[in-house]
Short mmCIF file of C-alpha atoms and ligand atoms in Angstrom, two decimals:
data_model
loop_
_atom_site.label_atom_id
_atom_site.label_comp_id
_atom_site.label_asym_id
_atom_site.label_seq_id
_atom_site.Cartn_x
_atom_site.Cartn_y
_atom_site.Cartn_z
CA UNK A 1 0.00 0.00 0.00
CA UNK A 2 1.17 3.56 -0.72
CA UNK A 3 2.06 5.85 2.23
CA UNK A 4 -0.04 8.85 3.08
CA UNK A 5 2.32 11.44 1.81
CA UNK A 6 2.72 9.76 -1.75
CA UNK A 7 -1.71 9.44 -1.31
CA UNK A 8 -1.75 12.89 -0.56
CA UNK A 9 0.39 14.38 -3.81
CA UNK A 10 -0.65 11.89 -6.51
CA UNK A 11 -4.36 12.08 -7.77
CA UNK A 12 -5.70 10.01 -10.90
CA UNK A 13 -4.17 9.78 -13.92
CA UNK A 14 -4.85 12.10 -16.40
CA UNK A 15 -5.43 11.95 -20.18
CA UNK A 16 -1.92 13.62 -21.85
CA UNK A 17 -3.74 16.67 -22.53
CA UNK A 18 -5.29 17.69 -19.24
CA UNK A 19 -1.93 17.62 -17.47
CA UNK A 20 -1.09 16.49 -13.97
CA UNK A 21 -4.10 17.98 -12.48
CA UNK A 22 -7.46 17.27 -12.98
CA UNK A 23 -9.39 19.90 -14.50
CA UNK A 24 -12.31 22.07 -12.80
CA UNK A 25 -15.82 20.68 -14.38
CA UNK A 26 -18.39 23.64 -13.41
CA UNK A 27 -21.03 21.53 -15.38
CA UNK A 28 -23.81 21.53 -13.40
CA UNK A 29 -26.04 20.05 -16.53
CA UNK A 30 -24.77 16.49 -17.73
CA UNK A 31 -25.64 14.54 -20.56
CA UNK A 32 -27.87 11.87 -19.58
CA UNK A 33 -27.61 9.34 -22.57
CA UNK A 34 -24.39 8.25 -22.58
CA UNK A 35 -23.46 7.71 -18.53
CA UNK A 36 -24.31 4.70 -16.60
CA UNK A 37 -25.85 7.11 -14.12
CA UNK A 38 -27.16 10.19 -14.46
CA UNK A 39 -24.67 12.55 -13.22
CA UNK A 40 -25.51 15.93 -11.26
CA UNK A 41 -23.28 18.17 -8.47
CA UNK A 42 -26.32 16.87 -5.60
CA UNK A 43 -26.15 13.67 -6.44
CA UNK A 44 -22.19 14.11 -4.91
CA UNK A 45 -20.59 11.62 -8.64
CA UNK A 46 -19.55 14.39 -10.79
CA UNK A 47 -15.34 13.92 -11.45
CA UNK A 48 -14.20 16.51 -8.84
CA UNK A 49 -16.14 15.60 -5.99
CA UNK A 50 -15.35 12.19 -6.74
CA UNK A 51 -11.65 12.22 -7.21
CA UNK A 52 -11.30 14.12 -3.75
CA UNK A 53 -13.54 11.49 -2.06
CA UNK A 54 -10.84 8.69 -3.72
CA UNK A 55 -8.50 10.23 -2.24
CA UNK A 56 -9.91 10.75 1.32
CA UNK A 57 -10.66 7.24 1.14
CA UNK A 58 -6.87 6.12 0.53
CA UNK A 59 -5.79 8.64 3.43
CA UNK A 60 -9.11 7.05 5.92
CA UNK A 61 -8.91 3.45 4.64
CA UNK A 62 -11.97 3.65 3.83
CA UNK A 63 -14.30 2.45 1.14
CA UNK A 64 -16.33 5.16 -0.03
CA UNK A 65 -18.21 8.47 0.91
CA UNK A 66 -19.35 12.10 0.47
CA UNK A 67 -18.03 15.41 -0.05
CA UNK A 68 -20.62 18.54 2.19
CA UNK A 69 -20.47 22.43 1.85
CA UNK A 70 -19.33 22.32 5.51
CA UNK A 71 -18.80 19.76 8.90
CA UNK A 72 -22.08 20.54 9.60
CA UNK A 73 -23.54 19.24 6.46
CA UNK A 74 -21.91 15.93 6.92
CA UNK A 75 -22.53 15.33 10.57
CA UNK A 76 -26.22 16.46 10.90
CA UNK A 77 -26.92 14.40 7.12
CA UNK A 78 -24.96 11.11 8.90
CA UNK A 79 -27.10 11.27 11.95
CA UNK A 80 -30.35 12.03 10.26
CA UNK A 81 -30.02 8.98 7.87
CA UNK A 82 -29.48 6.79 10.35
CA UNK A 83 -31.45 7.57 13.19
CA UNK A 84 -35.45 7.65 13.43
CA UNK A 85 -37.85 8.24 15.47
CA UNK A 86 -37.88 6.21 18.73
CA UNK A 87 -33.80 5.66 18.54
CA UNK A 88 -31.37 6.63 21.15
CA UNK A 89 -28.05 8.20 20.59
CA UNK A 90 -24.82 8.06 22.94
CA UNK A 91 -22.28 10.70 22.64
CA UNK A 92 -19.08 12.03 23.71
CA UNK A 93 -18.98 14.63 27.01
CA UNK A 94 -17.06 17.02 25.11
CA UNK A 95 -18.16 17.79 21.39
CA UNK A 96 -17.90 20.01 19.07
CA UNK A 97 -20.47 23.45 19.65
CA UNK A 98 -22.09 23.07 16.75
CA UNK A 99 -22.71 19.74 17.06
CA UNK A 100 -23.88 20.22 20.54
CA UNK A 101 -26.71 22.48 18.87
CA UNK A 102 -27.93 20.32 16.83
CA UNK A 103 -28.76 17.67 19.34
CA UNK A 104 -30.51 20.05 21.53
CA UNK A 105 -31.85 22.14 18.80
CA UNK A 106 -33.17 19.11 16.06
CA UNK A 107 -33.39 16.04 18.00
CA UNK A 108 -36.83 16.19 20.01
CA UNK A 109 -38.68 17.43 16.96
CA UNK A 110 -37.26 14.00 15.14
CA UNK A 111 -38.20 12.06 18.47
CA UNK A 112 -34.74 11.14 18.44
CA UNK A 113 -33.23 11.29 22.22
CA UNK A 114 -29.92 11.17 22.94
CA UNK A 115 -27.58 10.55 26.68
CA UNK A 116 -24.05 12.10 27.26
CA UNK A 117 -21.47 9.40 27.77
CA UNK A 118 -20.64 10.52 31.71
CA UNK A 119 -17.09 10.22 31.08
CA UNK A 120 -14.09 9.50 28.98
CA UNK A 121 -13.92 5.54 30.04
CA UNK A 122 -15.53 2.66 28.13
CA UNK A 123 -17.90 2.03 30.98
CA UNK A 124 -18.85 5.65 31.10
CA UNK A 125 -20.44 4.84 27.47
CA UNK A 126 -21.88 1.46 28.94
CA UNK A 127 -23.45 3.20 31.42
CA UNK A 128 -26.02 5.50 28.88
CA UNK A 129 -26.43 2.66 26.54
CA UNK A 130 -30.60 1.82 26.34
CA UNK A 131 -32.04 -1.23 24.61
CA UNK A 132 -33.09 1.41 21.91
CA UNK A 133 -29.61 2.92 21.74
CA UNK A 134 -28.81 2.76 17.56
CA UNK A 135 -25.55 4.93 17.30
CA UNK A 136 -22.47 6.24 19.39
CA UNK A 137 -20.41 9.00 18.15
CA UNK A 138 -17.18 9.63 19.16
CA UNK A 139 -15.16 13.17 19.22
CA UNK A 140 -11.61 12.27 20.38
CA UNK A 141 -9.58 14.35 20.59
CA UNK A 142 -11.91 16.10 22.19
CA UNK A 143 -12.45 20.36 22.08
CA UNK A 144 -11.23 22.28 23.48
CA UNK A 145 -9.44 19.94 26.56
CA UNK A 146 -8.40 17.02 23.89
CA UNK A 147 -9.35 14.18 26.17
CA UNK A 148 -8.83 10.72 24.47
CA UNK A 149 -11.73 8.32 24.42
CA UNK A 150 -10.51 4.68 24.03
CA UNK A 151 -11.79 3.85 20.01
CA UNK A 152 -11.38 0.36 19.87
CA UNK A 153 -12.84 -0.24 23.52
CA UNK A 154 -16.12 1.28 22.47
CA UNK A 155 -16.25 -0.05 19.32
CA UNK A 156 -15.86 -3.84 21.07
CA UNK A 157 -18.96 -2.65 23.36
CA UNK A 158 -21.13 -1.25 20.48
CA UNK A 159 -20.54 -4.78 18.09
CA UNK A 160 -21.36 -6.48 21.07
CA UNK A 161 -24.55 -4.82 21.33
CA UNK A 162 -24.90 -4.37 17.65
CA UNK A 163 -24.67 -0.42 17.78
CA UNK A 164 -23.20 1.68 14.72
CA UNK A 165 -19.96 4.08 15.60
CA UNK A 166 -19.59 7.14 14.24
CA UNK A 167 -16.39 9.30 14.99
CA UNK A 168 -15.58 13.25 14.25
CA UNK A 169 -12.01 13.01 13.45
CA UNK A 170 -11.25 16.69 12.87
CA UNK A 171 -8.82 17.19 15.30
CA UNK A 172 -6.39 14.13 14.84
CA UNK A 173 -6.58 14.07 10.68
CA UNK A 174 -5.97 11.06 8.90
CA UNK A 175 -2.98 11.41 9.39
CA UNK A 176 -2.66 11.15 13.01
CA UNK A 177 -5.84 8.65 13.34
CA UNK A 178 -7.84 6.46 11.08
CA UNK A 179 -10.67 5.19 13.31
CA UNK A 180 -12.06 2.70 10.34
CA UNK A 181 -8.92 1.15 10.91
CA UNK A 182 -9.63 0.39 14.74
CA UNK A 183 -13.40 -0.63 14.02
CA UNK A 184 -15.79 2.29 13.50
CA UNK A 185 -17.92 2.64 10.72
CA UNK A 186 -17.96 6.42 10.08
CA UNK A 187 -15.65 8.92 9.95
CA UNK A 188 -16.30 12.67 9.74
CA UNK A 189 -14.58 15.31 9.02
CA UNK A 190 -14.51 19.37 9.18
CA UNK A 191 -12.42 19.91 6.34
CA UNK A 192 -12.71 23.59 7.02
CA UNK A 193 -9.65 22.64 9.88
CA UNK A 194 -7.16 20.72 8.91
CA UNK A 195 -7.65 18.96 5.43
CA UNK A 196 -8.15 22.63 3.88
CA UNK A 197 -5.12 23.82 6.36
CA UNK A 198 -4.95 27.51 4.67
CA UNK A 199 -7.97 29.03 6.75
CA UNK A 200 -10.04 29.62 3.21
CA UNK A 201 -12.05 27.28 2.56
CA UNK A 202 -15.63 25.50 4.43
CA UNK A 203 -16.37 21.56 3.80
CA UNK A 204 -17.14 18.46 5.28
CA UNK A 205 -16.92 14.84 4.65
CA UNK A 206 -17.97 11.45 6.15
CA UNK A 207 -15.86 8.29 4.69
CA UNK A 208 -17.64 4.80 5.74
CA UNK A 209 -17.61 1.00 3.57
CA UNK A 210 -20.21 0.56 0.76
CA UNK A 211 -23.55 -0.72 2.49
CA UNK A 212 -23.64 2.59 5.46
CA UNK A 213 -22.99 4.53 2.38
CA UNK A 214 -26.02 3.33 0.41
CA UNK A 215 -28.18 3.71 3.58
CA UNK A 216 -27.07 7.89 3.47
CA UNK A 217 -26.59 8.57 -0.16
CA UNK A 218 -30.45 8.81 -0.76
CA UNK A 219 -31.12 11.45 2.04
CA UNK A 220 -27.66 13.06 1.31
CA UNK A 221 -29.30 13.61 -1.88
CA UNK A 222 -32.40 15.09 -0.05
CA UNK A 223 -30.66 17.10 2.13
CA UNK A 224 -28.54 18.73 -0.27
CA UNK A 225 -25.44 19.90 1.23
CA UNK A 226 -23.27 18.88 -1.99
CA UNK A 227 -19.83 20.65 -2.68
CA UNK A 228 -19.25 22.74 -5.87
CA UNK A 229 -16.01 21.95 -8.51
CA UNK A 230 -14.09 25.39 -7.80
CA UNK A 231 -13.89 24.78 -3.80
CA UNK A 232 -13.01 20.66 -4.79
CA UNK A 233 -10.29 22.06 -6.59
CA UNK A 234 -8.81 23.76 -4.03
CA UNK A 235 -9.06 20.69 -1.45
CA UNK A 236 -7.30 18.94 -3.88
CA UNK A 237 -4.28 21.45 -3.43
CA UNK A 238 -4.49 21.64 -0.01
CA UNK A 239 -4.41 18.05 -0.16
CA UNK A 240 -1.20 16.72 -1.57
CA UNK A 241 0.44 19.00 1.69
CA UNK A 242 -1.49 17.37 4.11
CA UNK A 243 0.78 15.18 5.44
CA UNK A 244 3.85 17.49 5.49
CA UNK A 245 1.54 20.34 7.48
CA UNK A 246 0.38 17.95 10.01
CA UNK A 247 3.89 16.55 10.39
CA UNK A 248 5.11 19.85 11.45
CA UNK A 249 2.19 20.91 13.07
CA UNK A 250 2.84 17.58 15.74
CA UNK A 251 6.38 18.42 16.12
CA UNK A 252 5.64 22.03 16.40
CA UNK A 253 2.76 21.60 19.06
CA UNK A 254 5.21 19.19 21.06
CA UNK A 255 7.66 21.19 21.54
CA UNK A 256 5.10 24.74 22.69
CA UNK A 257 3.69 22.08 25.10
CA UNK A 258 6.84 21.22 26.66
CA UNK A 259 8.06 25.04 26.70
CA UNK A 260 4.43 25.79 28.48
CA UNK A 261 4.44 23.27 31.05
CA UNK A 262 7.88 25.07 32.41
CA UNK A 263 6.21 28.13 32.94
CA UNK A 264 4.95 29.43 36.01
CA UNK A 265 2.13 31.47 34.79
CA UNK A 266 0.66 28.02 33.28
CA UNK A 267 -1.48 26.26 35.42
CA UNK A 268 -2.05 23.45 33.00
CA UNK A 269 -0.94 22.13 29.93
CA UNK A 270 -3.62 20.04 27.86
CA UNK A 271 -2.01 17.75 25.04
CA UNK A 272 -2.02 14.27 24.90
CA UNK A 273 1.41 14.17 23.89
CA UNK A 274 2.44 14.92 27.20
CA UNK A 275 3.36 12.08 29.64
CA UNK A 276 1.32 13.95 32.37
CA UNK A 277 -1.57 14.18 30.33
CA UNK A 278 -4.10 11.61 31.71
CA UNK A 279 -4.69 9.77 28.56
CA UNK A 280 -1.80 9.66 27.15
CA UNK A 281 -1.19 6.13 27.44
CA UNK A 282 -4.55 5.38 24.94
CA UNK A 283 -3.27 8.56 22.49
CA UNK A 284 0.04 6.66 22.41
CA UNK A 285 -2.17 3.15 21.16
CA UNK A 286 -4.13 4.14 18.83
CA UNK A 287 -2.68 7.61 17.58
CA UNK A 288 0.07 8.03 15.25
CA UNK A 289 1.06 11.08 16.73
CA UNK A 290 -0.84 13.88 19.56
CA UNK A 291 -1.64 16.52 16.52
CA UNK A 292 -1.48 20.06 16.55
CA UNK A 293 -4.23 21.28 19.01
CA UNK A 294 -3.56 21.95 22.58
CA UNK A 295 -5.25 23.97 25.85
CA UNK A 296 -3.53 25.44 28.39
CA UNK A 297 -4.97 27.34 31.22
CA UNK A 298 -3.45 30.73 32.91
CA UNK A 299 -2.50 30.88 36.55
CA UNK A 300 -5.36 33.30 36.95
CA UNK A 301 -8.83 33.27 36.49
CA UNK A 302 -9.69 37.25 35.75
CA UNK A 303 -10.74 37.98 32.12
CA UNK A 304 -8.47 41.20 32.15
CA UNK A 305 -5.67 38.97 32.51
CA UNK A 306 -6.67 36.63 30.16
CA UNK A 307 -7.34 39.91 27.81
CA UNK A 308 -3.49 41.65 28.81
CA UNK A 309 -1.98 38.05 27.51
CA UNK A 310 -3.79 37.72 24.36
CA UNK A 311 -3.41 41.72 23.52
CA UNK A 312 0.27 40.87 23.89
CA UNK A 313 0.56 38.38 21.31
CA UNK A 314 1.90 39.55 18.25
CA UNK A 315 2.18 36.35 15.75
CA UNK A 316 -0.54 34.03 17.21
CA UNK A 317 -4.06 35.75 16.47
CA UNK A 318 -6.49 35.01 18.54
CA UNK A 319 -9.15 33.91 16.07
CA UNK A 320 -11.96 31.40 15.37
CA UNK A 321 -11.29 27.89 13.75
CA UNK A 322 -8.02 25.53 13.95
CA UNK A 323 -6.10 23.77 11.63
CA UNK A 324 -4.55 26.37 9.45
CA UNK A 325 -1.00 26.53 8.54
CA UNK A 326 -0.93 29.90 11.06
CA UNK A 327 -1.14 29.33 14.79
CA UNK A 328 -4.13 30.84 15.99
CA UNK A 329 -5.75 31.00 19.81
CA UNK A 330 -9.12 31.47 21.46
CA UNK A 331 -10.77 31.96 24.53
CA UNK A 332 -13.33 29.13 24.41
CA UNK A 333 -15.39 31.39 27.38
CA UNK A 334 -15.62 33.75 24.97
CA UNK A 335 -16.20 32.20 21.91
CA UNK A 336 -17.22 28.39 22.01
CA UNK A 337 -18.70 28.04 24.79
CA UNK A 338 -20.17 31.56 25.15
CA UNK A 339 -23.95 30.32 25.49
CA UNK A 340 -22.89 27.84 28.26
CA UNK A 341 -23.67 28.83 32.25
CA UNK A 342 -20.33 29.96 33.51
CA UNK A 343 -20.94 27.84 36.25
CA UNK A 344 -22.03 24.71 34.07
CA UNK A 345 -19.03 25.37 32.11
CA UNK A 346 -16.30 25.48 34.73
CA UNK A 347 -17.82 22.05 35.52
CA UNK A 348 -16.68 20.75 32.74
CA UNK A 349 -13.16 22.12 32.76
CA UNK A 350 -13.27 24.78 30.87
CA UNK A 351 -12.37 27.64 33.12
CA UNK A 352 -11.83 31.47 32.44
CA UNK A 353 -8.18 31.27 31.86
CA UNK A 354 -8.43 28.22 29.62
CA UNK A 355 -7.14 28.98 26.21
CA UNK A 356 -6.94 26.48 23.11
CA UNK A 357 -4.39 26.94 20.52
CA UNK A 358 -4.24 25.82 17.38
CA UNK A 359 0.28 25.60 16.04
CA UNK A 360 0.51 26.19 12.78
CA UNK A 361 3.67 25.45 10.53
CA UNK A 362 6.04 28.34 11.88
CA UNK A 363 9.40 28.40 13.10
CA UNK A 364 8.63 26.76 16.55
CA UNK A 365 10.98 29.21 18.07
CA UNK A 366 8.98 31.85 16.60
CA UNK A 367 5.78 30.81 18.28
CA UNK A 368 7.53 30.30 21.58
CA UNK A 369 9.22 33.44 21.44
CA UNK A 370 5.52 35.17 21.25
CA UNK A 371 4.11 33.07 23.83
CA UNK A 372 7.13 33.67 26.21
CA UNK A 373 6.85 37.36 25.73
CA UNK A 374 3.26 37.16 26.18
CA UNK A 375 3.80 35.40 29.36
CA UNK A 376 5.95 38.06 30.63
CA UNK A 377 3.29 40.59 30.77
CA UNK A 378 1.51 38.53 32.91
CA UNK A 379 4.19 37.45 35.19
CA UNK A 380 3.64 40.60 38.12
CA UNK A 381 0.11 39.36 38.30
CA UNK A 382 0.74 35.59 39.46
CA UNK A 383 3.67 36.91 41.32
CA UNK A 384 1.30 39.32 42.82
CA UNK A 385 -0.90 36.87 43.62
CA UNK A 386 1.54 34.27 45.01
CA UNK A 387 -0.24 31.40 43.05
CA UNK A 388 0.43 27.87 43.98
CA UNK A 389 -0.72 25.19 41.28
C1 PLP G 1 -15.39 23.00 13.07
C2 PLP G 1 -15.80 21.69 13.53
C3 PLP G 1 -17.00 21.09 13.09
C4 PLP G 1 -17.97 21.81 12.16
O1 PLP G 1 -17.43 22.05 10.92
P1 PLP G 1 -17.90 23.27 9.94
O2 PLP G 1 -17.04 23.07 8.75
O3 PLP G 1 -17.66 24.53 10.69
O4 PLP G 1 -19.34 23.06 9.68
C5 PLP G 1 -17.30 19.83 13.53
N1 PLP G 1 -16.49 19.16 14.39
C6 PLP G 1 -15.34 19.70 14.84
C7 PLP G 1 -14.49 18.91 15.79
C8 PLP G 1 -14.96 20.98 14.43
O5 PLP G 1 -13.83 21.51 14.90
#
């Protein structure tokens, strides 16, 4: 088998005359007479959404799947296919906002209900599973404190109940993780993050084997959140550097992690790439390697603060969305998980000074230059304060 990085650069060979790269079809009229199927941008077969799909199935393992507008698309299509009214739904503590919305936002008016695993453990899942439970979805890493969930434990537990797995693998990449590999049956991905890497471009995709895929195709077709040729295109760029950003995105992120566990305005350090991290002994199993995306939470909990660090940052911008080849940060108080209770939210780790950043592909020493600087502002206060983690 080929390795990612050759995957990643090499697409289908082309006739002489269209070069190395395949061409952009904007057709969104096909001729019907002479095609085995009738071909059509909704009904996700025209040649550029297909040839990225190849390829994402290569990189996943996978068998085949779709190409969605955004992460959205793919993850609220996936779960609407497969689950009706009357079915139960187990997932993950810590997912994805959006995702999170949905749920509480679309899933009553389906009569679809749905239980929180309780905690990051296999028997945490076992716990919420119901004799109607159909599905469990798995986000690990998690966002914004990238806990691991063990993949193949709850995919043992769901075949022995004869549950489908579904797993939003938008943080590790194919590259780090290929969950089909350990036993689930679909992956998803926000290739807004880190298969489009530049920050410029919104889709999704869900990668699965042949008969899952014929159970979603129809309603994928309903639901209608098909890509277009121009933004397939540029996936297809982003693409063949895929593996060489996320390569130095990992070594990147382990080394700021290291630098920001030796500092004493650092409370914590969240990557699973860190010995101390408490699941880094199930990232080591089943991950290739801990990824770009890390938290790390400020030795004080006043917003000012938090404010007088991120003001001081000069390289990393503190901005929505992860996965880019820039490193960006966010409060997820203030952005993520702004609709949450402060109090519910501190519950579940995520407290004032908690910030998640997102290494890009710079010099490392650049990016810990900023953050040391950065750090300096803040040191008076935690002196001030005499703070003892
Ligand atoms: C961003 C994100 C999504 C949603 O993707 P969009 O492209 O914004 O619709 C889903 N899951 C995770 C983990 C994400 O980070």
């Amino acid at each position: 088998m080929k390795s990612q990085s050759t995957i990643c650069v090499h697409g289908k060979k082309r006739k002489p005359e269209e070069g190395l790269n395949t061409p952009i079809y904007p057709s969104s009229a096909y001729r019907y007479r002479e095609t085995a199927e009738n071909v059509y941008p909704r009904y996700y077969n025209t040649i550029n959404q297909q040839e990225i799909v190849d390829k994402l199935c290569q990189l996943e393992e996978g068998e085949t799947g779709l190409l969605f507008s955004s992460g959205m698309a793919a993850i609220s299509t996936c779960l609407f296919s497969l689950l009706e009214p009357g079915d139960h739904a187990v997932f993950s503590k810590e997912i994805y906002g959006g995702t999170f919305s949905l749920l509480s936002k679309e899933f009553a008016k389906r009569q679809i209900s749905y239980s929180f695993a309780t905690g990051s453990e296999v028997e945490d899942y076992a716990d919420v599973i119901r004799p109607e439970t159909q599905l469990i979805y798995l986000e690990t890493p998690s966002n914004p404190l990238l806990t691991i969930v063990d993949i193949e434990g709850v995919v043992k537990l769901a075949q022995e109940k004869d549950i489908r797995t579904m797993l939003d693998n938008t943080f590790a990449s194919p590259i780090n993780q290929q969950p089909l590999s350990l036993g689930i049956d679909l992956v998803l991905h926000s290739g807004t993050k880190y298969l489009g890497g530049h920050s410029d471009l919104s889709f999704g995709a869900m990668i699965t084997y042949e008969e899952l895929h014929n159970l979603i195709l129809p309603q994928a077709v309903n639901y209608g959140g098909n890509l277009n040729a121009l933004d397939c295109y540029l996936i297809d760029r982003s693409l063949k550097t895929l593996e060489i950003r996320v390569e130095r995105q990992n070594e990147n992120a382990m080394k700021v992690a290291t630098f920001l566990e030796q500092r004493p305005e650092i409370k914590s350090v969240f990557y699973p790439g860190l010995p101390k991290h408490p699941t880094y002994e199930i990232a080591r199993k089943q991950m290739k390697n801990f990824g770009g995306m890390m938290a790390f939470e400020l030795a004080t909990d006043e917003m000012v603060e938090v404010d007088l660090f991120l003001d001081r940052l000069s390289l990393i911008q503190p901005s929505l969305s992860l996965g880019g080849v820039e490193s960006i940060i966010c409060s997820p108080a203030q952005t993520s998980h702004i609709k949450v209770p402060r109090e519910e939210r501190i519950k579940l780790g995520i407290s004032d000074g908690l910030l998640r950043l997102s290494v890009g592909i710079e010099s490392p020493r650049d990016i810990i230059d900023d953050l040391s600087q950065a750090l300096d502002k803040i040191t008076h206060l935690v002196n001030q304060k005499a703070y003892h983690p």
